[in-house]
C-alpha positions as a LaTeX table, in Angstrom:
\begin{tabular}{lrrr}
\hline
Residue & $x$ (\AA) & $y$ (\AA) & $z$ (\AA) \\
\hline
Met1 & 62.56 & $-52.16$ & $-97.88$ \\
Thr2 & 61.04 & $-52.08$ & $-101.39$ \\
Val3 & 61.98 & $-54.13$ & $-104.44$ \\
Gly4 & 63.34 & $-51.12$ & $-106.22$ \\
Ser5 & 65.63 & $-50.32$ & $-103.32$ \\
Leu6 & 67.36 & $-53.67$ & $-103.58$ \\
Val7 & 69.71 & $-52.01$ & $-106.12$ \\
Leu8 & 70.20 & $-48.79$ & $-104.21$ \\
Arg9 & 70.72 & $-50.01$ & $-100.63$ \\
Pro10 & 73.98 & $-52.06$ & $-101.20$ \\
Leu11 & 75.53 & $-49.04$ & $-102.87$ \\
Leu12 & 75.12 & $-46.60$ & $-99.93$ \\
Pro13 & 75.79 & $-47.21$ & $-96.26$ \\
Ala14 & 72.98 & $-46.44$ & $-93.88$ \\
Pro15 & 74.29 & $-42.96$ & $-92.78$ \\
Ala16 & 74.61 & $-41.93$ & $-96.48$ \\
Arg17 & 71.06 & $-43.05$ & $-97.20$ \\
Val18 & 69.69 & $-41.08$ & $-94.20$ \\
Ala19 & 71.74 & $-38.07$ & $-95.28$ \\
Ala20 & 70.27 & $-38.27$ & $-98.82$ \\
Val21 & 66.72 & $-38.33$ & $-97.46$ \\
Ala22 & 67.50 & $-35.50$ & $-95.09$ \\
Gly23 & 69.13 & $-33.40$ & $-97.88$ \\
Leu24 & 66.17 & $-33.96$ & $-100.17$ \\
Ala25 & 63.76 & $-32.99$ & $-97.36$ \\
Val26 & 65.67 & $-29.77$ & $-96.75$ \\
Phe27 & 65.62 & $-28.99$ & $-100.44$ \\
Val28 & 61.89 & $-29.70$ & $-100.78$ \\
Val29 & 60.88 & $-27.74$ & $-97.72$ \\
Ala30 & 62.97 & $-24.75$ & $-98.82$ \\
Gly31 & 61.04 & $-24.84$ & $-102.15$ \\
Glu32 & 57.71 & $-25.02$ & $-100.26$ \\
Phe33 & 58.73 & $-21.82$ & $-98.38$ \\
Gly34 & 59.61 & $-20.06$ & $-101.75$ \\
Leu35 & 63.38 & $-20.13$ & $-101.30$ \\
His36 & 63.71 & $-21.59$ & $-104.81$ \\
Arg37 & 61.50 & $-22.40$ & $-107.77$ \\
Val38 & 63.08 & $-25.78$ & $-108.87$ \\
Ser39 & 60.44 & $-28.41$ & $-109.63$ \\
Leu40 & 61.47 & $-32.05$ & $-109.67$ \\
Pro41 & 60.48 & $-34.08$ & $-112.71$ \\
His42 & 56.82 & $-34.95$ & $-113.12$ \\
Arg43 & 54.15 & $-35.15$ & $-115.71$ \\
Arg44 & 52.47 & $-31.80$ & $-116.17$ \\
Lys45 & 49.11 & $-33.08$ & $-117.31$ \\
Gln46 & 46.08 & $-33.65$ & $-115.17$ \\
Val47 & 43.60 & $-36.48$ & $-115.52$ \\
Pro48 & 40.74 & $-34.97$ & $-117.47$ \\
Thr49 & 37.23 & $-34.84$ & $-116.09$ \\
Ser50 & 36.09 & $-37.07$ & $-119.01$ \\
Val51 & 37.85 & $-40.02$ & $-117.36$ \\
Ile52 & 35.93 & $-39.45$ & $-114.18$ \\
Asn53 & 32.62 & $-39.14$ & $-115.96$ \\
Gln54 & 32.88 & $-42.51$ & $-117.77$ \\
Gly55 & 30.84 & $-44.22$ & $-115.14$ \\
Ser56 & 30.90 & $-44.70$ & $-111.39$ \\
Arg57 & 33.21 & $-47.70$ & $-111.13$ \\
Phe58 & 35.21 & $-47.67$ & $-114.38$ \\
Gly59 & 35.92 & $-43.92$ & $-114.37$ \\
Ala60 & 37.17 & $-44.04$ & $-110.76$ \\
Leu61 & 39.24 & $-47.10$ & $-111.47$ \\
Gln62 & 40.85 & $-45.49$ & $-114.50$ \\
Phe63 & 41.44 & $-42.31$ & $-112.59$ \\
Gly64 & 43.18 & $-44.16$ & $-109.76$ \\
Tyr65 & 45.24 & $-46.11$ & $-112.24$ \\
Glu66 & 46.48 & $-42.94$ & $-114.12$ \\
Met67 & 47.18 & $-41.15$ & $-110.95$ \\
Gly68 & 48.93 & $-44.11$ & $-109.21$ \\
Thr69 & 51.07 & $-44.93$ & $-112.17$ \\
Gly70 & 52.00 & $-41.32$ & $-112.93$ \\
Met71 & 50.61 & $-41.50$ & $-116.47$ \\
Arg72 & 48.86 & $-38.10$ & $-116.04$ \\
Thr73 & 49.55 & $-36.57$ & $-112.75$ \\
His74 & 50.10 & $-32.90$ & $-111.91$ \\
Met75 & 52.02 & $-32.31$ & $-108.72$ \\
Pro76 & 52.01 & $-28.77$ & $-107.52$ \\
Ser77 & 54.47 & $-29.69$ & $-104.83$ \\
Asn78 & 57.77 & $-31.71$ & $-104.54$ \\
Leu79 & 56.61 & $-33.20$ & $-101.18$ \\
Pro80 & 55.80 & $-36.70$ & $-102.62$ \\
Tyr81 & 59.47 & $-37.05$ & $-103.47$ \\
Ile82 & 60.30 & $-37.21$ & $-99.73$ \\
Ala83 & 58.01 & $-40.20$ & $-99.30$ \\
Leu84 & 59.32 & $-41.87$ & $-102.49$ \\
Val85 & 63.06 & $-41.50$ & $-101.56$ \\
Ser86 & 62.46 & $-42.38$ & $-97.88$ \\
Thr87 & 60.62 & $-45.56$ & $-99.01$ \\
Leu88 & 63.40 & $-46.47$ & $-101.39$ \\
Leu89 & 66.27 & $-45.87$ & $-99.06$ \\
Ile90 & 65.28 & $-46.34$ & $-95.42$ \\
Thr91 & 61.96 & $-48.15$ & $-94.88$ \\
Thr92 & 61.37 & $-51.73$ & $-93.96$ \\
Trp93 & 58.92 & $-54.03$ & $-95.87$ \\
Pro94 & 56.08 & $-53.35$ & $-93.38$ \\
Gln95 & 56.68 & $-49.62$ & $-93.47$ \\
Ala96 & 56.81 & $-49.69$ & $-97.29$ \\
Leu97 & 53.41 & $-51.49$ & $-97.32$ \\
Leu98 & 51.95 & $-48.84$ & $-95.09$ \\
Val99 & 53.18 & $-46.11$ & $-97.32$ \\
Gly100 & 51.48 & $-47.92$ & $-100.27$ \\
Leu101 & 48.36 & $-48.38$ & $-98.29$ \\
Gly102 & 48.32 & $-44.73$ & $-97.23$ \\
Phe103 & 48.77 & $-43.65$ & $-100.91$ \\
Gly104 & 46.00 & $-46.03$ & $-101.99$ \\
Leu105 & 43.58 & $-44.63$ & $-99.42$ \\
\hline
\end{tabular}
């Protein structure tokens, strides 16, 4: 369970949360196979190469910060939304930490 989900979980019973994740997964996978062209909201800017070229450590740190916070992130796919909604609605604290660790790596 994540901090953001403390508001969402009490509003929906467990079967409804699982159904919401499953519904989103079907929608996203259908889009990946070209059955629709709907793109979920995201920033449509990429982190410029000038950020990466600012130096070995600072540039990498700023690049990671901008990607991780969504300040400038181009997502060519809706797949990350499955992980986001799953983490918000159905994961435990240890699972949520593993999701964060996986994203960070």
